[in-house]
CSV table of C-alpha atoms in Angstrom, one decimal:
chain,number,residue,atom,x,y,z
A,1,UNK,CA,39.1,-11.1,26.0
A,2,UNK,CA,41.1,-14.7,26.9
A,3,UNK,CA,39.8,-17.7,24.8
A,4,UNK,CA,38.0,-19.5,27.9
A,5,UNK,CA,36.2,-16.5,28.9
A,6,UNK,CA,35.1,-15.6,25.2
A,7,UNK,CA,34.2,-19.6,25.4
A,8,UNK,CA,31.9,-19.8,28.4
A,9,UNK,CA,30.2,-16.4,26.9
A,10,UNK,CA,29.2,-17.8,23.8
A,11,UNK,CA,28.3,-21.3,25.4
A,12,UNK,CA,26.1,-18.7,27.9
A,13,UNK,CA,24.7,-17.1,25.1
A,14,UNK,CA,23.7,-19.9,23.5
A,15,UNK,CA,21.9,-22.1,26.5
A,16,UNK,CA,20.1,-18.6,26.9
A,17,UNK,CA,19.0,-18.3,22.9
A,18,UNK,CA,18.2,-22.3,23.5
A,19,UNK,CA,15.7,-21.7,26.8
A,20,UNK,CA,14.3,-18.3,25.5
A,21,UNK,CA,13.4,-20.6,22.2
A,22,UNK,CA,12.5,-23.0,24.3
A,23,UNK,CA,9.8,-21.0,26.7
A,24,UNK,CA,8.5,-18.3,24.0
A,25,UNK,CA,8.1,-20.0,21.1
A,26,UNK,CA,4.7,-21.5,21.6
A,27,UNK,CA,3.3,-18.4,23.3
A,28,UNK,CA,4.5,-16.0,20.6
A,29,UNK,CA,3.3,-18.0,17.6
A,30,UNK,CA,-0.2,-18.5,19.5
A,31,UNK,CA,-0.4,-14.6,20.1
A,32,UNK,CA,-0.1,-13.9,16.2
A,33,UNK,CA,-3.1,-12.0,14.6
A,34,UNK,CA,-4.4,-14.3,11.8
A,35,UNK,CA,-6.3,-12.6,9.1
A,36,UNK,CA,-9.3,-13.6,7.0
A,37,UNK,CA,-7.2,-15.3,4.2
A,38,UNK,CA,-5.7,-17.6,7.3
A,39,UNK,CA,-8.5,-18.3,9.9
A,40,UNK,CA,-11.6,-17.4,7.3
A,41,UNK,CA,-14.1,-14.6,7.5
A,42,UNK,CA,-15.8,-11.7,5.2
A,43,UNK,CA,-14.6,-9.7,2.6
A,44,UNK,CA,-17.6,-6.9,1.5
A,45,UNK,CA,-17.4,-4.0,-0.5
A,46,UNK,CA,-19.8,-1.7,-0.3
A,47,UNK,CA,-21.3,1.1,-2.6
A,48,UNK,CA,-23.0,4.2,-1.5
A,49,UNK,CA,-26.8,4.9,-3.1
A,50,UNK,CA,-27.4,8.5,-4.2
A,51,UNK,CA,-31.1,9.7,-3.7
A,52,UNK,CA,-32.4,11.5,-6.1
A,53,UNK,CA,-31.8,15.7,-5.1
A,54,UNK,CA,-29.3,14.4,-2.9
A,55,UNK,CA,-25.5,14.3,-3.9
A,56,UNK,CA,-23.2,12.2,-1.6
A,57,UNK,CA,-21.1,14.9,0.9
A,58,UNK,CA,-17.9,14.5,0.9
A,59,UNK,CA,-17.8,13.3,4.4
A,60,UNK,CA,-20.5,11.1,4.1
A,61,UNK,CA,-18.3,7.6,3.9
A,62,UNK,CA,-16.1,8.9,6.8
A,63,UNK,CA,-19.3,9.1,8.9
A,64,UNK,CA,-20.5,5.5,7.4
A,65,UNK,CA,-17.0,4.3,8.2
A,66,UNK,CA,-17.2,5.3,12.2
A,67,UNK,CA,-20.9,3.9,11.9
A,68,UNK,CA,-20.0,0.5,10.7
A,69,UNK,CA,-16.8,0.4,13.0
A,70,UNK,CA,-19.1,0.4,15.8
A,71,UNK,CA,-21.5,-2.1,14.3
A,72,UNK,CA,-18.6,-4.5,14.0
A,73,UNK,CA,-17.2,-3.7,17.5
A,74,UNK,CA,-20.5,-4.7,18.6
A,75,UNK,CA,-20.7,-8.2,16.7
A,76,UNK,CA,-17.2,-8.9,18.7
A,77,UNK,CA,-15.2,-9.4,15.8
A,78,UNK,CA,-11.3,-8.3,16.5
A,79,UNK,CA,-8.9,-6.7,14.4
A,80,UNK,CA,-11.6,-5.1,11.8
A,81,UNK,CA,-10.5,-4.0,8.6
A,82,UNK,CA,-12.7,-0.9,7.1
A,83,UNK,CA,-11.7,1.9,4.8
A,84,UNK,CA,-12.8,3.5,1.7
A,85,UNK,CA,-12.3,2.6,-1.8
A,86,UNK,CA,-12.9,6.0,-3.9
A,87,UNK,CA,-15.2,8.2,-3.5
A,88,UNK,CA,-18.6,6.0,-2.5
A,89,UNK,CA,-17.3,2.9,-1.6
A,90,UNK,CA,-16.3,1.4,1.7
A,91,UNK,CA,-14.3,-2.3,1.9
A,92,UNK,CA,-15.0,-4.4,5.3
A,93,UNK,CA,-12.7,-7.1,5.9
A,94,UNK,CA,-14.0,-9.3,9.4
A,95,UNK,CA,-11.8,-12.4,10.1
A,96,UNK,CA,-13.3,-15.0,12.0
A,97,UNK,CA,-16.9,-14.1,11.4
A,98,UNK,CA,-19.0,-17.3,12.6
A,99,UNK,CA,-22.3,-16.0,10.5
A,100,UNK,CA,-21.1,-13.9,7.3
A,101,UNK,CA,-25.0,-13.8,6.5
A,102,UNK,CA,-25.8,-12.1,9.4
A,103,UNK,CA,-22.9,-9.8,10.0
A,104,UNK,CA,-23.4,-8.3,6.5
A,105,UNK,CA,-27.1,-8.0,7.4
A,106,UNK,CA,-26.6,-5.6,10.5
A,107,UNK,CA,-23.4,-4.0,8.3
A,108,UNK,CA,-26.0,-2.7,5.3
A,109,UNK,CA,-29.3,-2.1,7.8
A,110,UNK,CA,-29.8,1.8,8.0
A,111,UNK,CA,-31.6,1.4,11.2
A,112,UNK,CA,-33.5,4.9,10.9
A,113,UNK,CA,-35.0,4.7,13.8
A,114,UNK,CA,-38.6,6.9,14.3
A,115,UNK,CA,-41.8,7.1,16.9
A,116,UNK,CA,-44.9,7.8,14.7
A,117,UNK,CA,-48.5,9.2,15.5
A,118,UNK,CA,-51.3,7.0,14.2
A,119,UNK,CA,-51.2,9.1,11.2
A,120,UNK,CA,-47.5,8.1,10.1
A,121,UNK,CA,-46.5,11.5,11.3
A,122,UNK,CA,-42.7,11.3,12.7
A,123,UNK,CA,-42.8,12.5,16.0
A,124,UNK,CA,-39.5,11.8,17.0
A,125,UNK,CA,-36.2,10.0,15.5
A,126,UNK,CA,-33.2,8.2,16.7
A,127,UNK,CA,-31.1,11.1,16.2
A,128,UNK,CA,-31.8,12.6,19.9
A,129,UNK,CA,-30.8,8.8,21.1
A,130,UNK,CA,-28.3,8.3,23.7
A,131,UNK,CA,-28.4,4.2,24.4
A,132,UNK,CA,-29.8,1.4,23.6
A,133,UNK,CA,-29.3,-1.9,25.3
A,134,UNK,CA,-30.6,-4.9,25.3
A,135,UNK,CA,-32.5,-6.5,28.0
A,136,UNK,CA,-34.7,-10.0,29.2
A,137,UNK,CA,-38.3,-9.0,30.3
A,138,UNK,CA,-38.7,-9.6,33.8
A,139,UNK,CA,-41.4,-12.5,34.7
A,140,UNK,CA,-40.9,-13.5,30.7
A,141,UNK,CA,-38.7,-15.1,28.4
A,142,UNK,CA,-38.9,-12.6,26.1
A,143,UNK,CA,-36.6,-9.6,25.1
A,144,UNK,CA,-36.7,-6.0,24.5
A,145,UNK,CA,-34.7,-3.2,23.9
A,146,UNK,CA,-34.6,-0.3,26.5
A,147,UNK,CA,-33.7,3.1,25.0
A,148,UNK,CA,-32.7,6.4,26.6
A,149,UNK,CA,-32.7,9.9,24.9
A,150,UNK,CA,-30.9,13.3,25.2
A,151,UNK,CA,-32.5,16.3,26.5
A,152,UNK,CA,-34.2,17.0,22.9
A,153,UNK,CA,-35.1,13.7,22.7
A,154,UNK,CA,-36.8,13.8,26.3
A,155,UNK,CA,-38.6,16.7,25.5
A,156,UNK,CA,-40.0,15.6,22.1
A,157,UNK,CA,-41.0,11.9,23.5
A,158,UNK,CA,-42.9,13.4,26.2
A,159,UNK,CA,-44.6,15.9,23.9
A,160,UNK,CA,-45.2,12.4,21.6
A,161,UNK,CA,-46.4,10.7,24.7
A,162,UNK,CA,-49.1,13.4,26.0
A,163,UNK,CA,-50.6,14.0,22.4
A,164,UNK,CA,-50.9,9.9,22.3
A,165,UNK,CA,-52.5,9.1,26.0
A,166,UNK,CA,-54.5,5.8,25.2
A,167,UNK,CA,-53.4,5.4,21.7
A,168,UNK,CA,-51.2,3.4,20.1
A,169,UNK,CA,-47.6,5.3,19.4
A,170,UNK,CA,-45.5,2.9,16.8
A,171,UNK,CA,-42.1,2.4,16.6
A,172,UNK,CA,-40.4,1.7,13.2
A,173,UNK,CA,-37.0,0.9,12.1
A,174,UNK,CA,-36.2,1.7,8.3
A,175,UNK,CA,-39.7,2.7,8.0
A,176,UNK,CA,-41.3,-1.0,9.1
A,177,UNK,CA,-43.0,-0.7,12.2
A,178,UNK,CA,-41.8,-3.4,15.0
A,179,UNK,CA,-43.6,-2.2,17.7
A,180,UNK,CA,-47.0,-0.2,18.6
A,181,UNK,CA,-47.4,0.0,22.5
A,182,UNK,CA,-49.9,2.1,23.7
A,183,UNK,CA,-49.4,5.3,26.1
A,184,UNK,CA,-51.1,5.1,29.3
A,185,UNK,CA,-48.9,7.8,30.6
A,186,UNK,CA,-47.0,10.9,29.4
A,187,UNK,CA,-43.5,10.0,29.5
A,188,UNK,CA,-41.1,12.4,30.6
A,189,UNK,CA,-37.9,10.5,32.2
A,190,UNK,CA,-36.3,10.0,28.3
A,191,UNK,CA,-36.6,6.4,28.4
A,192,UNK,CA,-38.5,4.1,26.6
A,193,UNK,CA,-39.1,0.5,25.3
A,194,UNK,CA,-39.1,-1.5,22.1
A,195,UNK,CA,-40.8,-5.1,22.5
A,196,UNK,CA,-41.7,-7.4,19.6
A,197,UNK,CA,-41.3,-10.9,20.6
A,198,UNK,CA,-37.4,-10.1,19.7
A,199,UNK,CA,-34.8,-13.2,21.3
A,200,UNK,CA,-32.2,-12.4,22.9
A,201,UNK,CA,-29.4,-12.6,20.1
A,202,UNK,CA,-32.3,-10.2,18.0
A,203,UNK,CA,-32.2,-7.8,20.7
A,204,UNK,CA,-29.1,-7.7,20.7
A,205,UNK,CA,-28.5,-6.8,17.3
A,206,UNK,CA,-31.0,-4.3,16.9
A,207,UNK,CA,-29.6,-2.6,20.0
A,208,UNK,CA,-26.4,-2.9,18.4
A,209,UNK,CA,-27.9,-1.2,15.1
A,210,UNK,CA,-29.3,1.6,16.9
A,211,UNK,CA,-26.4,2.5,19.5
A,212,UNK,CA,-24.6,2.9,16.4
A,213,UNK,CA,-26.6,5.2,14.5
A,214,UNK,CA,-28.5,5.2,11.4
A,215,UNK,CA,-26.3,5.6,8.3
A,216,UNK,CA,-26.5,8.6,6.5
A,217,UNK,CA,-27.2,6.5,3.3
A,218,UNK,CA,-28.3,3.0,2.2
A,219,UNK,CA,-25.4,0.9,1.1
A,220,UNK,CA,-25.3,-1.5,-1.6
A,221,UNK,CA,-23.2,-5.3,-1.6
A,222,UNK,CA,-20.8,-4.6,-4.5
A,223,UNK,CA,-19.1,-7.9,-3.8
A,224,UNK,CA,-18.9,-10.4,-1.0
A,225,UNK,CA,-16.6,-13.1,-0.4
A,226,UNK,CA,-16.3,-15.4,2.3
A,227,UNK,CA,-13.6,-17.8,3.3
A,228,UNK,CA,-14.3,-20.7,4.8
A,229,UNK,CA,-12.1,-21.5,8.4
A,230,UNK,CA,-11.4,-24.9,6.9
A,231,UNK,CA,-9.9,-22.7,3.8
A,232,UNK,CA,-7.9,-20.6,5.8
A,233,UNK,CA,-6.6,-23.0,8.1
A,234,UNK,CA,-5.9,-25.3,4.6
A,235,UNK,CA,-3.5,-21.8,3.5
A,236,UNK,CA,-1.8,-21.4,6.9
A,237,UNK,CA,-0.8,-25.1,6.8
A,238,UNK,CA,0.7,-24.8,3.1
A,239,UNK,CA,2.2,-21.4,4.4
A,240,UNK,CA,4.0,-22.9,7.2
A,241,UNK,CA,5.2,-25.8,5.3
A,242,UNK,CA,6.4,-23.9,2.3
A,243,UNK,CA,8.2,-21.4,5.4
A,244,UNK,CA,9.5,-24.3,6.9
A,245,UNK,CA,11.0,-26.1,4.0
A,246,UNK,CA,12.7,-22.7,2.7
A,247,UNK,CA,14.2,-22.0,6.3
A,248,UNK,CA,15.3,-25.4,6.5
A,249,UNK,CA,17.0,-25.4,3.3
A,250,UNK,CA,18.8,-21.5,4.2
A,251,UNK,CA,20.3,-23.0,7.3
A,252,UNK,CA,21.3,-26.1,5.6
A,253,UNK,CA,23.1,-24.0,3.0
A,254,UNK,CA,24.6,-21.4,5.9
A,255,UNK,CA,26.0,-24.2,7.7
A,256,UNK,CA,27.3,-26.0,4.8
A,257,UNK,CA,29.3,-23.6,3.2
A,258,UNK,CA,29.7,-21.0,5.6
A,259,UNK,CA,30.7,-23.5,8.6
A,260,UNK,CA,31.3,-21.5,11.5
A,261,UNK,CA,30.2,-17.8,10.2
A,262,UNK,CA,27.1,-20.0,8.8
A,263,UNK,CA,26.1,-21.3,12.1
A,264,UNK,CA,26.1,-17.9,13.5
A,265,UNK,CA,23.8,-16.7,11.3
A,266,UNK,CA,21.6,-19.4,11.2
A,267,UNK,CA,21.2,-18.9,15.5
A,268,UNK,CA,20.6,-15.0,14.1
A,269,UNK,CA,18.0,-16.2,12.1
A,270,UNK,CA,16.1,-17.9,14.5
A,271,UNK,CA,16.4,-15.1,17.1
A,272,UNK,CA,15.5,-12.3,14.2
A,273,UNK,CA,11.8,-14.3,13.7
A,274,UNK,CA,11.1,-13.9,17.2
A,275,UNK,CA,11.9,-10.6,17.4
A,276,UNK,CA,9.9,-10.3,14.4
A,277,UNK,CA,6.6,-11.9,15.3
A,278,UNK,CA,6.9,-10.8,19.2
A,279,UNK,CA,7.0,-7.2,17.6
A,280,UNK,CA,4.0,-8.0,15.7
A,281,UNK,CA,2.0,-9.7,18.4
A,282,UNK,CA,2.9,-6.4,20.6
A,283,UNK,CA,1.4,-3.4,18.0
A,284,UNK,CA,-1.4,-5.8,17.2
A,285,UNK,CA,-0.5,-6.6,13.5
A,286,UNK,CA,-2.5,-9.1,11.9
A,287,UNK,CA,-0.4,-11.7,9.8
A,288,UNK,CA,-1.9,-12.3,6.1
A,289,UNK,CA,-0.8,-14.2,3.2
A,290,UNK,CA,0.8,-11.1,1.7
A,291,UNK,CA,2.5,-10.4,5.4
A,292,UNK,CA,3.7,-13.6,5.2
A,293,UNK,CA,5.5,-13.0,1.7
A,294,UNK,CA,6.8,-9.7,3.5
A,295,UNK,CA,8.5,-11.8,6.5
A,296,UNK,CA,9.4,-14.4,3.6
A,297,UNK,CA,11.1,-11.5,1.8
A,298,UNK,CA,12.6,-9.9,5.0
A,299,UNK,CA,13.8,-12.9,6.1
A,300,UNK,CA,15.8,-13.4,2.8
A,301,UNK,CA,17.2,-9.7,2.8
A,302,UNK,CA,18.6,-11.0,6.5
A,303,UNK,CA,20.5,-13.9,5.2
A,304,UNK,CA,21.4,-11.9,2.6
A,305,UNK,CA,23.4,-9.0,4.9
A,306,UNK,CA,25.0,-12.5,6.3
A,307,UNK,CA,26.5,-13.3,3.0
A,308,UNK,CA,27.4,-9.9,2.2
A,309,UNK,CA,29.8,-9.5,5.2
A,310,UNK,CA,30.7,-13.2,5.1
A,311,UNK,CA,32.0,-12.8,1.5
A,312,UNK,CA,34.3,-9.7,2.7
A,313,UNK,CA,35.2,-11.6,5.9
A,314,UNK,CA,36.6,-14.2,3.5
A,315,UNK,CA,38.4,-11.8,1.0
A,316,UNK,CA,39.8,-10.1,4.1
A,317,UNK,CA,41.3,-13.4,5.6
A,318,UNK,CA,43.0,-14.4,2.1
A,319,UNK,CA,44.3,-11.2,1.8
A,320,UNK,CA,46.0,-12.3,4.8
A,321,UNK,CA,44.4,-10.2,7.7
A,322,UNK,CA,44.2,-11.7,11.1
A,323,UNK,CA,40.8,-12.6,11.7
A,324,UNK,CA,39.7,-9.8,14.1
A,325,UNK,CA,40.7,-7.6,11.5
A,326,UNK,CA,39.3,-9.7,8.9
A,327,UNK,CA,35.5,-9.2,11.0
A,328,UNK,CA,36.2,-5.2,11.3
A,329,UNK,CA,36.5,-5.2,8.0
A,330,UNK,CA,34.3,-6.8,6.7
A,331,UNK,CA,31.6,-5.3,8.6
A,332,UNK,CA,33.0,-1.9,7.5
A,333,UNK,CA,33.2,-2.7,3.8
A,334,UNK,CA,29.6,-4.5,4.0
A,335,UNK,CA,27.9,-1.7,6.1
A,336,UNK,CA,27.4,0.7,2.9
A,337,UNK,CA,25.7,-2.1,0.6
A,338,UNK,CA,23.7,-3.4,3.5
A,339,UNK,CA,22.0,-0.2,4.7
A,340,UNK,CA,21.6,0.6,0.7
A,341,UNK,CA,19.8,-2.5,-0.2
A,342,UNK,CA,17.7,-2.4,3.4
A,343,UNK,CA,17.3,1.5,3.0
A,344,UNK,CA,15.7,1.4,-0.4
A,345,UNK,CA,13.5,-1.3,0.1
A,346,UNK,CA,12.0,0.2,3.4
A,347,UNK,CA,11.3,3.5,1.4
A,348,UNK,CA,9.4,1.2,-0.9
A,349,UNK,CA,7.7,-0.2,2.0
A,350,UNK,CA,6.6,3.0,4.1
A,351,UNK,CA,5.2,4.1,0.3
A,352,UNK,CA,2.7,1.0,0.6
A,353,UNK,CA,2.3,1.6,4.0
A,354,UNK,CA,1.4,5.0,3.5
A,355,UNK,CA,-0.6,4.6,-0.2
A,356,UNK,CA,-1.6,1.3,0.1
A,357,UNK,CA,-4.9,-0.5,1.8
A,358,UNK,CA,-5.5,-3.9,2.8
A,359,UNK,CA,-3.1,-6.6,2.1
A,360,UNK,CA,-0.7,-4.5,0.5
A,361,UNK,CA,0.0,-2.8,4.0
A,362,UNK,CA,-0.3,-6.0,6.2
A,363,UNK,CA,2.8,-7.0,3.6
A,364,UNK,CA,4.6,-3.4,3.9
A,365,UNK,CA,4.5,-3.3,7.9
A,366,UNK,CA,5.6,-6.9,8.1
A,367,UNK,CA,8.0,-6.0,5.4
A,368,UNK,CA,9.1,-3.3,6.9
A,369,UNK,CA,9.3,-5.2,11.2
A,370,UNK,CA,11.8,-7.6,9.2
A,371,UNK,CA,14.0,-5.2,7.3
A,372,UNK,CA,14.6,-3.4,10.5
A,373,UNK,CA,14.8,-6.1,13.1
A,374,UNK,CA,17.0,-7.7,10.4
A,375,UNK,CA,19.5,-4.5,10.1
A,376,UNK,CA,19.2,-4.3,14.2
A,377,UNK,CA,20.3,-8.3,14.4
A,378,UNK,CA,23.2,-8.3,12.2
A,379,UNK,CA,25.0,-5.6,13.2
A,380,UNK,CA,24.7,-6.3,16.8
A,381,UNK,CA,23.7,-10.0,17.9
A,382,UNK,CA,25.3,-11.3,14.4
A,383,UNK,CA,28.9,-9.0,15.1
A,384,UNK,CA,29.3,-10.4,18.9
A,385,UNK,CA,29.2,-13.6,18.4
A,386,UNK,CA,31.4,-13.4,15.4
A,387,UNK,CA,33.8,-11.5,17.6
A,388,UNK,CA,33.4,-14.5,20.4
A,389,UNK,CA,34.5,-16.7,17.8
A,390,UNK,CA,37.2,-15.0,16.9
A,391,UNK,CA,38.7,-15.1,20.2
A,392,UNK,CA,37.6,-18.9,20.4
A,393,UNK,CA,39.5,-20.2,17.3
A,394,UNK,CA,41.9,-18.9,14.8
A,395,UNK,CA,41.5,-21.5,12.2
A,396,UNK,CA,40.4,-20.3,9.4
A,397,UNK,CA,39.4,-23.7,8.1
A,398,UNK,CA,36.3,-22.8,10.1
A,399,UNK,CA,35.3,-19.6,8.2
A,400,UNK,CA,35.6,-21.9,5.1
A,401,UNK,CA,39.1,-20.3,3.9
């Protein structure tokens, strides 16, 4: 390729890295997935309750698990963290939560829902329901929660309703009645009503509670801990700076020793974050502290192929090689010790991906979206542009030989 043309290229390649920067940066960054330790929220851990005769099943937190998931869908809360700690204990991680107090109230309710006669006889359980929603009275500014049953369900409310006509039938959740209309009519359409001067936001809840199910135990708050949005946004700031300073100082050092070569990989660098976050935003990974550490880490490991195959570029061009032979091999002798050091350290990473909960796999997957977009980088956006500059300038001077 003739000097000029490998001269408009790069120039081409870099006004495009400049406007892609440019246009994507802010939308990227604003798509990230903050987590609890970064925009605040809740951190419980819950413990199962045995009941006396009756030993915990084995998939008795799996079922609690899918419960609570659709509790916490239902609060609105995105990006919900749940799984189990051991055998009885399930950790909930909600970022953003605007009332902890009352998310963790609606996590631990059972919400055994049950229609008794006036005897305290159960008649009929929230186990044959289908939906609940939520719903303003019409005429009054008052709400209420409509329920509908399965085919069971039907049958056994409007057996409950015939043996009740003109007495009261009351409803009770976690054995507290809330509601005790009385039957005119047998009922036979599956459908009834809970009223109890509930507003809207209760109504909502409770409808929540029962669309979800009852949990097939009571739960227990083994720990709780909140962290304030102030907090969070407090640690994102320090993060940034701290991130900031470091990357400065890297591209400082690049430039400075490396000259040319350093340049290179500091325009790398900046299109390996992008890559990087853009690949988070797009599978929905939330960014932690510890995820930040990873793309710390991974972003270090990047420079760090740099230096490898800048060290053997250098040995090649005292040895005398021309420098296009110099780049081949250096990237040759390089390759082996990069993809060792990168290999090993994203076997260590799919084993906390895999093993690990939490944090320790928000740091593996970011850990292991760096090492990869890092290996992808070098050894193609890295090696063109060091080829470019080969054909721009021979001086050697410039690859600080």
């Amino acid at each position: 390729m003739k000097k000029s043309t490998s001269g408009l290229l790069a120039a081409v390649l870099i006004v495009v890295l400049g406007v892609l920067v440019y246009y994507t940066y802010e939308p990227v960054i604003e798509d990230v997935n903050l987590g609890l330790d970064l925009q605040g929220g809740l951190h419980v851990v819950l413990e199962a309750q045995e009941i006396e005769g009756q030993e915990l099943q084995e998939d008795t937190i799996t079922k609690s698990i899918g419960i609570l998931r659709q509790r916490v869908d239902g609060l609105g809360v995105t990006e919900p963290n749940l799984y189990p700690q051991g055998d009885d204990r399930i950790v909930i991680e909600l970022a953003g939560v605007d009332d902890p107090e009352e998310a963790v109230n609606i996590l631990i309710n059972t919400a055994q829902l049950e229609f008794w006669d006036e005897d305290g006889n159960v008649l009929l359980t929230g186990e044959h329901l289908t939906d609940a929603r939520a719903a303003m009275q019409q005429g009054y500014n008052v709400a209420e929660v409509q329920l509908t049953f399965d085919d069971k369900g039907t049958e056994l409310f409007a057996e409950a309703t015939a043996a009740n006509i003109n007495q009261p039938l009351p409803i009770a959740i976690d054995e507290e009645v809330i509601s005790s209309p009385i039957v005119n009519s047998v009922i036979t359409d599956g459908r009834a009503v809970i009223t109890g001067n509930f507003t809207a936001d209760e109504a909502q809840e409770l409808a929540v509670l029962l669309r979800s199910g009852a949990l097939p135990v009571s739960f227990e708050i083994l720990q709780k801990r909140t962290v304030g949005p102030t907090l969070g946004a407090e640690s994102l700031e320090s993060s940034l700076i701290a991130g900031l300073v470091g990357l400065i100082a890297v591209l400082i050092f690049m430039l400075g020793y490396y000259r040319l070569p350093g340049l290179i990989a500091n325009l790398s660098l900046v299109v390996y974050i992008l890559i990087v976050i853009a690949v988070m935003n797009s599978i929905g990974a939330v960014l932690t502290l510890p995820g930040i550490l990873g793309l710390v880490l991974s972003i270090g490991m990047a420079v760090d192929a740099n230096i490898i195959i800048y060290e053997r570029l250098r040995e090649e061009l005292r040895h005398g090689k021309s420098l296009k032979a110099a780049i081949e091999a250096g990237y040759k002798r390089a390759l082996s010790t990069i993809l060792d050091a990168n290999i090993t350290t994203l076997i260590a990473a799919l084993v906390l991906m895999y093993f690990g909960t939490g944090p320790i796999q928000g740091f593996a997957v970011t850990l292991t979206i760096g090492i990869i977009t890092s290996l992808v980088v070098v050894l193609t956006f890295t090696r063109a542009l060091l080829y470019l500059s080969g054909n721009i300038s021979q001086n050697k001077k410039l690859y600080g030989v």
